[in-house]
């Protein structure tokens, strides 16, 4: 009897010691960050985690833990700006590739179309760019799964990932394969993040059919006890006026918790945040931590097998060391989904001289490649073959070939205009794009066309011929109902052809050289007393130019930026002929043609940088300088029309103010930006413009220089800006020092961005 009792005691003791605990992590978008707090509290209280299953965000958080990351490390990851950016489809500006960035124009929205596809296939299927998160998952989870030889049971913690097969309306459970791929499939929230294919099946968010995979935990691992962390949203009855609820009800199955029964505990922390709001990481993690602490007494009643935090950390360090020693050197690339020429373009962009490369080298090359607008997606997977060599598999998809850009400027002044742009892209062994646009308005009517060839390689470069025509009417676009003085009559016509060659200098900068020929026409009266019957003076300047430019651009917006840096340095050499045809009101009646102007050089430097000393308060520092050996034209008006202009604010770009033009000048500005509400900025900007020699007009209508630094001018802007998804809404109060009407109120919706002038 004593012997039997002793055997029963040993059996119970063995059962307690071998008790296995499973952790189930639900889906729920950003709310799933509470899972980190749950795991943190469990570890601190010596509650072992022997198995993990997860769906959607639970699949990601669970994969971190299963791959040897501690709860504290996971917490630090999700708090970073990098992680928050990836969840929005963004990357830090240091990974931008400026040479591939589209030029800034006045477009509000871009439609990407394949004319050969039916209309329904041209509707976008996702909101965010998947490229950043695709690469991040590959980079993070390749080493652990390769070390585990693709078997999820051989990870630091045995793990199962859930995805949804929408064709067969069923849950798919992954226990081996590419860890980054299955996590990515489980994160594919419909219409937000595009789905991916695994083994030929299109897979979506794991939470669609099984948002709390306790049944998977039971079937796959049969643990002695299950701890569930749940933030899944209960499906509300669909409202006839709520499309989101209707679609959600059609897609998602009801979450079931019955599988827990008596052998489990359910933790449901506070998690009332929107699905894609990852800004509240600390609050959510703390919520999961606190809710778990409250559940610890109940958990301890159910289990007797306690772990040791120190032992777990030691095992984790050993596991991570083993993985880190498994350095990945990629020796080959296999591209799928693209034709042979497109594959060649990809390979030439990633592998140089057939030499193997590290993951760090891949990262720089990869983001340079995918910044090309001709590539829609490039899903990466790292594999290891039987010989021990690493291979990079890329599942590529080229972007739709036709882009249509639509935009406009709407304003209280008569500068409103429409914008249309069309671009055709081709991806082959050499990529090319053909682009044309048009602006149609009172102030500016212009068209620009270019053809660009992109050559891949260790040092990618492009060759771009272009043509631009523009007409600027500063007379008709200046009249306001409250203006009492008639503005000067000034019309400019500019057309030029240019050939440019550009190369990258790092990721965020580029260097280019260009040459071109321009025909520049100015039509003006040298007096304000004129009628419709009078004829204008005409000055034509036809010239050749060569130039070299260096550019850095990490600004976060096309207009009204509040983060990043812009640096433009440009040197030019110009040689041309001036022609003058007087009108009937001109002072000088002598006509001349093709007078050779003295060649001149011009150097222009512009710097625009933003600093963030506080969360809702930012500084902007602006500086600009121009040095030129440019001389005078035949009269003052022709001279001032061709002189470099200082236009730091949006409205100033739509005015022609003589005082803010000079051959040589220095200028600086200070900006303060506060953001009381998301996307709403209050901007205060002040500038000083210091000509070296101001250009003045004598009694005969000719130009002459003032004494050095005799005059200086101040300008400023106070503005309320709403940065909408399609463009800025802005109301500004502007000041121009010593102008006839120094104050103005300016409203606009849309981007005050125009095709470049040849003289700029």
XYZ file of C-alpha atoms in Angstrom:
760
model
C 0.000 0.000 0.000
C 2.818 2.373 0.878
C 4.542 1.413 -2.341
C 1.384 2.126 -4.405
C 0.932 5.518 -2.701
C 4.553 6.365 -3.418
C 4.112 5.467 -7.083
C 1.002 7.643 -7.349
C 2.952 10.512 -5.748
C 5.803 10.106 -8.262
C 3.345 9.990 -11.139
C 1.680 13.237 -9.995
C 5.061 14.878 -9.499
C 6.170 13.831 -12.971
C 2.914 15.098 -14.466
C 3.356 18.463 -12.744
C 6.951 18.758 -13.885
C 6.136 17.791 -17.463
C 3.072 20.023 -17.680
C 3.046 21.877 -21.003
C 1.580 25.361 -21.491
C 0.297 26.726 -24.787
C -0.086 30.432 -25.548
C -2.753 31.481 -28.070
C -2.533 34.998 -29.528
C -5.537 36.407 -31.366
C -5.668 38.770 -34.302
C -6.912 42.314 -33.904
C -4.634 44.754 -35.730
C -2.681 47.222 -33.611
C -4.606 46.039 -30.539
C -2.505 42.872 -30.682
C 0.437 44.762 -29.171
C -1.134 43.818 -25.818
C 0.261 40.306 -26.428
C 3.739 41.648 -25.658
C 2.618 42.738 -22.197
C 0.980 39.349 -21.658
C 4.209 37.485 -22.467
C 6.217 39.900 -20.347
C 4.051 39.284 -17.262
C 4.095 35.511 -17.799
C 7.898 35.411 -17.991
C 8.374 37.619 -14.949
C 6.094 35.331 -12.963
C 7.863 32.146 -14.101
C 4.925 30.860 -16.158
C 6.435 28.735 -18.949
C 5.426 29.094 -22.592
C 5.955 25.790 -24.370
C 3.932 26.348 -27.546
C 2.585 29.338 -29.467
C -0.156 29.715 -32.049
C -1.143 33.057 -33.545
C -3.297 34.695 -36.171
C -2.659 38.008 -37.921
C -0.852 40.376 -35.512
C -0.762 37.473 -33.049
C 1.197 35.501 -35.643
C 3.798 38.270 -35.846
C 4.178 38.821 -32.095
C 4.241 35.063 -31.508
C 6.900 34.606 -34.208
C 9.169 37.128 -32.511
C 8.971 35.166 -29.257
C 9.299 31.799 -31.002
C 12.432 33.122 -32.758
C 14.196 33.944 -29.510
C 13.249 37.572 -28.926
C 12.464 38.490 -25.312
C 9.291 40.468 -24.498
C 11.452 43.498 -23.684
C 13.186 43.267 -27.072
C 9.851 42.935 -28.871
C 8.574 45.971 -26.986
C 11.549 48.045 -28.110
C 11.022 46.943 -31.717
C 7.355 47.944 -31.932
C 8.031 51.330 -30.305
C 10.512 52.372 -32.995
C 9.587 54.858 -35.717
C 10.935 52.307 -38.183
C 8.359 49.683 -37.142
C 5.520 52.213 -37.177
C 6.602 53.319 -40.635
C 6.702 49.748 -41.949
C 3.115 49.169 -40.778
C 2.106 52.158 -42.944
C 4.135 51.011 -45.938
C 6.835 53.636 -45.327
C 10.570 53.428 -44.834
C 13.036 55.884 -43.285
C 14.213 58.449 -45.797
C 17.740 56.996 -45.725
C 16.391 54.044 -47.737
C 14.883 56.286 -50.415
C 16.625 56.230 -53.762
C 16.410 59.765 -55.042
C 17.471 58.984 -58.586
C 14.319 56.847 -59.039
C 11.942 59.244 -57.292
C 9.191 60.725 -59.470
C 9.458 64.444 -60.115
C 7.098 66.672 -58.166
C 4.164 68.098 -60.082
C 0.700 69.405 -59.200
C -0.969 65.968 -59.300
C -3.489 65.024 -56.617
C -3.851 61.370 -57.497
C -2.237 58.807 -59.790
C -4.204 56.056 -61.507
C -2.148 53.009 -62.541
C -3.712 51.215 -65.468
C -3.055 48.257 -67.710
C -5.109 49.014 -70.846
C -5.235 45.325 -71.764
C -6.888 44.383 -68.444
C -10.623 44.661 -67.740
C -11.665 47.683 -65.687
C -12.143 45.713 -62.455
C -8.503 44.529 -62.461
C -7.294 48.136 -62.498
C -8.937 48.897 -59.152
C -6.240 48.954 -56.425
C -6.431 46.012 -54.002
C -4.374 47.504 -51.205
C -3.836 50.837 -49.472
C -0.240 50.549 -48.281
C 2.948 49.614 -50.068
C 3.858 46.045 -49.077
C 7.535 46.237 -50.106
C 8.894 47.534 -46.756
C 7.129 44.919 -44.638
C 7.977 42.124 -47.101
C 11.683 42.830 -46.810
C 11.571 43.447 -43.054
C 9.965 40.047 -42.386
C 12.518 38.298 -44.596
C 15.406 40.089 -42.891
C 14.084 39.356 -39.387
C 12.973 35.731 -39.697
C 15.263 34.134 -42.303
C 18.058 33.196 -39.886
C 15.827 31.489 -37.256
C 13.915 29.392 -39.775
C 17.058 28.397 -41.697
C 18.644 27.307 -38.418
C 15.462 25.282 -37.762
C 15.688 23.789 -41.273
C 12.218 25.063 -42.023
C 10.631 23.127 -39.143
C 8.671 25.425 -36.810
C 8.935 22.808 -34.035
C 12.686 23.476 -34.003
C 12.386 27.185 -33.292
C 13.130 28.473 -29.794
C 9.445 27.829 -29.027
C 7.387 25.431 -31.220
C 5.064 27.619 -33.267
C 2.049 27.515 -35.578
C 0.864 30.285 -37.900
C -2.667 30.697 -39.226
C -3.711 32.100 -42.629
C -6.948 32.049 -44.625
C -7.575 30.357 -47.963
C -10.452 32.441 -49.338
C -10.930 30.243 -52.410
C -11.768 27.189 -50.323
C -13.080 29.214 -47.348
C -10.861 27.479 -44.819
C -8.053 28.027 -42.341
C -4.524 27.026 -43.332
C -2.129 26.007 -40.552
C 1.604 26.339 -41.177
C 4.139 24.288 -39.236
C 7.049 24.470 -41.664
C 8.343 26.433 -44.650
C 9.365 30.074 -44.988
C 8.583 31.761 -41.681
C 8.545 35.262 -43.180
C 6.127 34.157 -45.919
C 3.566 32.576 -43.611
C 3.646 35.555 -41.219
C 3.174 37.869 -44.193
C 0.202 35.787 -45.371
C -1.367 35.955 -41.921
C -0.980 39.765 -41.878
C -2.690 40.301 -45.256
C -5.657 42.347 -44.078
C -8.140 42.688 -46.971
C -7.862 45.941 -48.958
C -5.081 47.216 -46.664
C -2.144 44.900 -47.359
C -2.111 42.869 -50.551
C -2.346 39.049 -50.208
C 0.423 36.670 -51.265
C 0.484 33.183 -52.745
C 1.986 30.165 -51.010
C 1.972 26.843 -52.871
C -0.274 28.397 -55.497
C -2.964 29.470 -53.013
C -3.872 33.136 -52.475
C -3.834 33.655 -48.708
C -5.284 36.395 -46.527
C -5.355 37.462 -42.909
C -5.316 34.522 -40.507
C -8.066 36.116 -38.450
C -10.741 35.838 -41.116
C -11.821 32.291 -40.261
C -10.026 31.588 -36.975
C -9.138 34.763 -35.120
C -8.381 32.910 -31.871
C -6.630 29.645 -32.869
C -7.053 27.730 -29.601
C -8.420 24.815 -31.625
C -5.161 24.756 -33.606
C -3.199 24.767 -30.348
C -5.236 21.813 -29.059
C -4.939 19.808 -32.259
C -1.266 20.495 -33.003
C 0.264 20.394 -29.506
C -2.400 19.103 -27.079
C -0.985 21.099 -24.158
C -1.980 20.540 -20.544
C -3.079 24.143 -20.143
C -3.845 27.018 -22.557
C -3.416 30.715 -21.879
C -5.289 32.867 -24.381
C -4.664 36.546 -25.097
C -7.642 37.920 -26.980
C -8.261 41.316 -28.571
C -10.479 40.138 -31.403
C -13.380 42.438 -32.118
C -16.850 40.990 -31.829
C -18.663 41.176 -35.135
C -21.512 43.623 -34.783
C -24.752 43.164 -36.651
C -24.177 44.807 -40.045
C -25.695 48.245 -40.490
C -27.382 49.024 -43.790
C -25.400 52.288 -44.007
C -22.032 50.916 -42.847
C -20.133 49.287 -45.730
C -17.169 48.321 -43.514
C -19.425 46.338 -41.127
C -21.110 44.633 -44.053
C -17.812 43.545 -45.653
C -16.398 42.507 -42.262
C -19.465 40.346 -41.552
C -19.200 38.693 -44.970
C -15.482 37.944 -44.598
C -14.976 37.064 -40.940
C -16.199 34.052 -39.023
C -17.344 34.353 -35.425
C -14.551 33.917 -32.881
C -14.958 30.769 -30.768
C -13.537 30.346 -27.242
C -15.173 27.029 -26.279
C -11.952 25.066 -26.769
C -10.495 26.525 -23.566
C -13.045 24.814 -21.271
C -11.574 24.121 -17.833
C -7.990 23.661 -19.035
C -7.371 27.247 -19.917
C -7.667 30.905 -18.994
C -8.655 33.787 -21.246
C -6.999 37.203 -20.837
C -8.807 40.113 -22.492
C -6.933 43.390 -21.881
C -8.156 46.850 -22.785
C -7.357 47.420 -26.452
C -9.703 50.080 -27.757
C -7.617 51.475 -30.622
C -8.221 51.531 -34.351
C -7.009 48.586 -36.407
C -3.980 50.324 -37.924
C -3.052 52.741 -35.133
C 0.352 51.605 -33.868
C 1.063 54.906 -32.086
C -0.180 53.657 -28.679
C 2.299 50.819 -28.257
C 3.275 51.545 -24.641
C -0.313 51.902 -23.443
C -1.356 48.667 -25.134
C 1.636 46.710 -23.806
C 0.982 48.026 -20.300
C -2.661 47.000 -20.648
C -1.675 43.416 -21.537
C 0.838 43.329 -18.693
C -1.670 44.565 -16.079
C -4.465 42.253 -17.241
C -2.103 39.262 -17.043
C -0.926 40.164 -13.535
C -4.560 40.046 -12.451
C -4.860 36.559 -13.956
C -1.638 35.155 -12.429
C -3.285 33.820 -9.189
C -5.820 31.864 -11.248
C -3.100 30.546 -13.583
C -0.991 29.367 -10.640
C -3.941 27.438 -9.275
C -4.173 25.566 -12.554
C -0.499 24.775 -13.138
C 2.367 23.676 -10.939
C 5.197 23.610 -13.473
C 7.052 26.879 -12.972
C 9.938 28.087 -15.137
C 12.947 30.138 -14.140
C 13.354 33.533 -15.814
C 17.118 33.377 -15.555
C 17.218 29.944 -17.185
C 14.945 31.150 -20.012
C 17.199 34.145 -20.678
C 20.300 31.934 -20.704
C 18.687 29.521 -23.155
C 17.540 32.458 -25.278
C 21.052 33.910 -25.410
C 22.484 30.550 -26.452
C 19.824 30.182 -29.139
C 20.389 33.703 -30.487
C 24.142 33.147 -30.517
C 23.652 30.005 -32.569
C 21.558 31.940 -35.080
C 23.951 34.913 -35.248
C 26.832 32.568 -36.060
C 24.855 31.378 -39.042
C 25.983 34.238 -41.307
C 23.991 34.477 -44.524
C 26.034 35.071 -47.677
C 23.835 34.960 -50.773
C 25.492 33.355 -53.768
C 22.617 33.102 -56.256
C 19.327 34.731 -57.229
C 16.209 33.108 -58.654
C 13.519 35.455 -59.948
C 9.967 34.317 -60.660
C 6.984 36.110 -62.158
C 9.014 38.226 -64.627
C 10.189 37.527 -68.164
C 13.839 36.923 -69.079
C 14.687 40.560 -69.839
C 13.002 41.761 -66.663
C 14.871 39.129 -64.666
C 18.100 40.426 -66.179
C 17.257 43.951 -65.021
C 16.643 42.659 -61.475
C 19.803 40.550 -61.377
C 22.015 43.349 -62.699
C 20.636 45.589 -59.958
C 21.413 43.133 -57.138
C 24.437 41.018 -58.009
C 27.672 42.540 -59.343
C 30.461 40.632 -61.107
C 28.760 37.383 -60.031
C 30.130 37.897 -56.506
C 28.230 36.685 -53.388
C 26.882 39.389 -51.102
C 25.829 39.807 -47.477
C 22.364 40.642 -46.180
C 23.563 44.162 -45.389
C 24.746 44.649 -48.968
C 21.468 43.219 -50.219
C 19.456 45.730 -48.192
C 20.964 48.752 -49.927
C 20.688 47.210 -53.383
C 17.184 45.860 -52.797
C 15.623 49.190 -51.821
C 17.366 50.883 -54.729
C 15.793 48.321 -57.048
C 12.242 48.381 -55.671
C 12.192 52.188 -55.706
C 11.839 51.840 -59.481
C 8.239 52.699 -60.312
C 8.188 50.008 -62.989
C 8.255 47.316 -60.282
C 5.062 46.729 -58.305
C 6.301 44.120 -55.847
C 9.286 41.882 -55.230
C 8.690 39.382 -52.440
C 11.992 38.001 -51.079
C 12.689 34.602 -49.507
C 16.126 33.300 -48.466
C 16.678 29.537 -48.718
C 19.608 27.205 -48.083
C 20.342 24.332 -50.434
C 21.796 20.909 -49.668
C 25.316 22.141 -50.412
C 25.009 24.805 -47.713
C 24.786 27.776 -50.110
C 22.185 30.530 -49.700
C 19.801 31.489 -52.479
C 17.551 34.543 -52.755
C 14.168 33.776 -54.286
C 12.314 36.816 -55.598
C 8.646 36.646 -56.557
C 8.282 39.720 -58.755
C 5.439 41.569 -60.364
C 5.830 44.506 -62.707
C 3.723 47.602 -62.226
C 0.887 48.502 -64.561
C 2.453 50.319 -67.517
C 0.211 53.388 -67.791
C 0.037 56.176 -65.185
C -2.527 58.981 -65.329
C -1.953 61.942 -62.994
C -4.811 64.328 -62.240
C -4.565 67.538 -60.266
C -5.472 71.196 -60.044
C -4.829 74.426 -58.220
C -7.923 76.108 -56.776
C -7.387 79.580 -55.361
C -9.032 82.859 -54.379
C -6.754 84.554 -56.921
C -7.071 83.988 -60.681
C -4.217 81.483 -60.732
C -6.438 78.389 -60.663
C -5.551 75.742 -63.198
C -5.949 72.098 -64.146
C -3.190 69.519 -64.424
C -2.968 66.295 -66.425
C 0.007 63.952 -66.683
C 0.440 60.678 -68.594
C 3.320 58.236 -68.279
C 4.127 54.927 -69.938
C 6.633 52.563 -68.285
C 8.467 49.591 -69.726
C 10.550 47.123 -67.748
C 13.125 45.173 -69.737
C 16.849 44.593 -69.738
C 16.959 48.408 -69.835
C 13.964 50.229 -68.376
C 12.391 53.237 -70.004
C 9.528 55.633 -69.361
C 7.805 58.231 -71.542
C 6.059 61.128 -69.799
C 4.027 64.180 -70.824
C 1.993 66.696 -68.851
C -0.026 69.852 -69.278
C -0.972 72.809 -67.060
C -3.955 74.895 -68.129
C -4.599 78.208 -66.363
C -4.446 81.992 -66.467
C -1.096 82.332 -64.745
C 0.663 79.362 -66.260
C -0.004 77.252 -69.307
C 2.708 74.747 -70.065
C 3.587 71.311 -71.309
C 6.523 69.079 -70.575
C 7.574 65.832 -72.258
C 10.510 63.564 -71.577
C 11.843 60.129 -72.386
C 14.027 58.372 -69.829
C 16.291 55.336 -70.146
C 17.305 53.573 -66.903
C 20.453 51.445 -66.926
C 20.894 48.993 -63.996
C 24.214 47.951 -62.452
C 26.582 48.707 -59.608
C 26.272 52.389 -60.535
C 22.840 52.782 -62.142
C 22.340 55.851 -64.304
C 19.759 57.412 -66.562
C 19.715 59.373 -69.798
C 16.794 61.758 -70.261
C 16.011 64.029 -73.212
C 13.132 66.443 -72.589
C 11.205 69.385 -74.020
C 9.280 72.064 -72.100
C 7.089 74.955 -73.200
C 5.494 77.385 -70.769
C 3.677 80.713 -70.871
C 3.462 82.956 -67.802
C 0.932 85.805 -67.637
C 1.663 87.914 -64.558
C -0.880 90.544 -65.648
C -4.189 88.689 -65.901
C -3.338 86.457 -62.927
C -2.647 89.386 -60.565
C -5.940 91.275 -60.753
C -8.024 91.047 -57.565
C -11.317 92.723 -56.782
C -9.614 94.702 -54.003
C -6.585 95.797 -56.083
C -6.682 99.535 -56.768
C -3.452 99.740 -58.779
C -3.075 98.204 -62.205
C -0.274 95.609 -62.166
C 2.563 95.676 -64.652
C 1.949 93.933 -67.962
C 4.385 91.025 -68.078
C 4.136 87.895 -70.202
C 6.899 85.333 -70.590
C 7.172 82.475 -73.054
C 9.814 79.841 -72.565
C 10.655 76.736 -74.539
C 13.719 74.604 -74.206
C 15.089 71.187 -75.095
C 17.478 69.478 -72.702
C 19.548 66.308 -72.441
C 20.362 65.115 -68.919
C 22.469 62.290 -67.508
C 22.140 61.417 -63.825
C 23.855 59.081 -61.368
C 23.202 58.375 -57.671
C 25.511 59.627 -54.942
C 24.391 57.376 -52.095
C 20.688 56.735 -51.605
C 19.303 60.194 -50.899
C 21.320 62.268 -53.346
C 22.160 62.415 -57.015
C 24.475 64.201 -59.412
C 23.501 65.127 -62.943
C 24.870 67.023 -65.879
C 22.715 68.579 -68.565
C 22.871 70.707 -71.651
C 20.211 72.386 -73.681
C 18.979 75.088 -76.003
C 16.321 77.627 -74.989
C 14.192 80.310 -76.626
C 13.067 82.798 -73.999
C 10.567 85.529 -74.924
C 9.419 88.467 -72.761
C 6.539 90.789 -73.678
C 6.093 93.905 -71.565
C 5.297 97.593 -71.329
C 7.849 99.848 -69.726
C 5.029 102.041 -68.476
C 1.797 101.373 -66.598
C -0.104 103.707 -68.919
C -1.156 101.505 -71.822
C -4.279 100.418 -73.647
C -5.362 97.412 -75.649
C -4.319 99.206 -78.851
C -0.726 99.606 -77.716
C 1.960 97.145 -78.740
C 4.384 95.661 -76.245
C 8.144 95.745 -76.209
C 9.575 92.328 -76.985
C 12.859 90.856 -75.806
C 14.013 87.469 -77.017
C 16.949 85.576 -75.612
C 18.048 82.412 -77.413
C 20.846 80.585 -75.652
C 22.787 77.394 -75.089
C 23.587 76.204 -71.602
C 25.391 73.459 -69.740
C 24.948 72.731 -66.073
C 25.879 70.368 -63.270
C 23.680 69.756 -60.217
C 23.944 67.963 -56.908
C 20.712 67.272 -55.018
C 19.685 65.838 -51.664
C 16.003 65.439 -50.872
C 14.513 63.685 -47.838
C 11.552 66.047 -47.369
C 8.386 64.272 -46.298
C 6.014 66.257 -48.528
C 5.969 67.920 -51.934
C 4.806 71.129 -50.241
C 4.670 72.321 -46.646
C 7.218 69.785 -45.479
C 7.997 69.541 -41.770
C 10.626 66.786 -41.784
C 13.779 66.089 -43.743
C 16.407 68.019 -45.663
C 16.657 69.546 -49.118
C 19.985 70.618 -50.645
C 20.327 71.835 -54.232
C 23.679 72.976 -55.632
C 23.804 73.950 -59.281
C 26.401 75.511 -61.540
C 25.558 76.810 -65.045
C 27.286 78.296 -68.055
C 25.153 80.271 -70.541
C 25.867 81.781 -73.962
C 23.195 83.452 -76.080
C 21.872 86.212 -78.323
C 19.449 88.971 -77.344
C 16.935 90.536 -79.730
C 14.813 93.609 -78.982
C 11.710 94.763 -80.854
C 10.265 97.992 -79.407
C 6.543 98.642 -79.066
C 4.825 101.984 -79.519
C 5.115 102.914 -75.801
C 8.802 102.082 -75.289
C 11.430 104.658 -74.426
C 14.042 103.036 -76.640
C 12.897 102.801 -80.282
C 16.025 101.141 -81.666
C 15.427 97.611 -82.876
C 18.246 95.059 -82.881
C 18.527 91.342 -83.518
C 20.898 88.620 -82.324
C 23.121 90.755 -80.153
C 25.632 88.422 -78.509
C 25.417 88.687 -74.760
C 28.595 88.176 -72.808
C 28.701 84.541 -71.572
C 28.103 84.165 -67.876
C 28.299 81.563 -65.128
C 25.815 81.133 -62.329
C 25.995 79.155 -59.090
C 22.922 78.655 -56.922
C 22.748 76.928 -53.532
C 19.493 76.198 -51.660
C 19.175 74.499 -48.262
C 15.899 73.682 -46.492
C 16.189 71.690 -43.262
C 13.697 70.768 -40.526
C 14.397 70.014 -36.866
C 12.068 68.508 -34.260
C 12.901 69.710 -30.729
C 9.462 68.622 -29.423
C 6.717 66.214 -30.493
C 4.299 68.873 -31.784
C 6.776 71.662 -32.515
C 9.279 71.857 -35.361
C 11.792 74.341 -36.742
C 12.673 74.926 -40.362
C 15.866 76.642 -41.470
C 16.095 77.993 -44.998
C 19.073 79.499 -46.833
C 19.710 80.418 -50.447
C 22.493 82.158 -52.307
C 23.178 83.048 -55.943
C 26.433 84.097 -57.538
C 26.367 85.189 -61.174
C 28.500 87.073 -63.694
C 25.349 87.912 -65.655
C 25.213 91.375 -67.218
C 22.458 93.821 -68.111
C 20.039 93.368 -70.995
C 18.961 96.186 -73.321
C 16.692 97.813 -70.716
C 15.681 97.536 -67.078
C 12.551 95.486 -67.683
C 14.330 92.890 -69.816
C 17.109 92.702 -67.223
C 14.807 92.187 -64.249
C 12.714 89.624 -66.136
C 15.757 87.420 -66.661
C 17.322 87.906 -63.189
C 17.210 85.075 -60.605
C 14.182 85.354 -58.307
C 13.756 84.607 -54.600
C 10.360 82.937 -54.125
C 10.364 81.053 -50.786
C 6.604 80.886 -50.172
C 3.899 79.365 -52.387
C 2.190 82.683 -53.137
C 5.474 84.406 -53.992
C 5.890 81.943 -56.870
C 2.761 83.412 -58.475
C 3.892 87.064 -58.256
C 6.462 89.044 -60.195
C 8.039 91.447 -57.684
C 11.079 93.363 -58.943
C 12.587 93.870 -55.482
C 13.041 90.109 -54.950
C 15.209 89.642 -58.051
C 18.967 90.156 -58.299
C 21.998 88.775 -60.096
C 23.764 88.074 -56.795
C 22.005 87.646 -53.477
C 21.913 85.964 -50.086
C 18.677 84.963 -48.371
C 17.651 83.128 -45.236
C 14.503 82.152 -43.404
C 13.167 80.651 -40.210
C 10.026 78.544 -39.940
C 8.088 77.354 -36.910
C 5.502 74.617 -37.303
C 3.050 73.370 -34.708
C 0.636 70.494 -35.193
C -2.276 70.780 -32.728
C -4.296 68.167 -34.618
C -3.015 65.411 -36.876
C -2.388 66.724 -40.410
C -3.224 70.317 -39.362
C -0.186 72.606 -39.235
C 0.171 76.192 -38.100
C 3.157 77.659 -39.937
C 4.960 80.919 -39.275
C 7.687 81.766 -41.749
C 9.941 84.834 -41.956
C 12.582 85.573 -44.617
C 15.201 88.203 -45.361
C 16.423 88.856 -48.907
C 19.769 90.615 -49.282
C 20.805 91.572 -52.835
C 24.520 92.224 -53.208
C 23.670 94.974 -55.706
C 20.009 95.774 -56.264
C 18.973 96.258 -59.898
C 17.529 99.769 -60.322
C 15.976 101.721 -63.186
C 17.332 105.035 -64.442
C 15.430 107.854 -66.184
C 16.069 106.326 -69.622
C 14.645 102.948 -68.673
C 18.043 101.259 -68.400
C 19.281 99.071 -65.560
C 22.050 99.953 -63.136
C 23.372 98.604 -59.834
C 22.878 100.184 -56.435
C 25.675 100.440 -53.926
C 26.530 97.026 -52.398
C 24.125 95.807 -49.699
C 22.219 99.105 -49.765
C 18.755 97.515 -49.722
C 17.312 94.464 -48.066
C 13.784 93.142 -48.030
C 11.677 91.109 -45.605
C 8.802 88.755 -46.339
C 6.756 86.337 -44.303
C 3.773 84.052 -44.096
C 1.370 82.917 -41.383
C -0.613 79.918 -42.592
C -3.055 77.252 -41.513
C -2.460 74.106 -43.566
C -4.411 70.874 -43.739
C -2.350 68.170 -45.441
C -5.044 66.035 -47.035
C -4.314 62.746 -48.836
C -4.655 64.460 -52.220
C -3.008 67.802 -51.488
C -2.779 70.762 -49.107
C -5.586 73.131 -48.141
C -3.995 76.396 -47.068
C -5.112 79.831 -45.914
C -2.204 82.219 -45.496
C -1.597 85.829 -44.539
C 1.445 87.106 -46.448
C 3.759 90.101 -46.184
C 6.137 91.549 -48.798
C 8.347 94.363 -47.546
C 8.181 97.719 -49.384
C 5.743 96.390 -51.943
C 2.902 98.636 -53.166
C 0.419 96.317 -51.450
C 2.557 94.594 -48.783
C -0.203 92.401 -47.314
C -2.253 89.703 -48.980
C -4.609 86.882 -48.077
C -4.067 83.735 -50.112
C -6.123 80.553 -50.226
C -5.302 77.527 -52.297
C -6.110 73.845 -52.543
C -3.555 71.807 -54.418
C 0.153 71.999 -55.080
C 1.727 75.286 -56.207
C 4.231 73.376 -58.339
C 4.950 74.162 -61.984
C 7.124 72.905 -64.812
C 10.643 74.283 -64.514
C 11.686 77.399 -66.413
C 14.872 77.195 -68.459
C 16.322 80.316 -66.802
C 15.799 78.893 -63.262
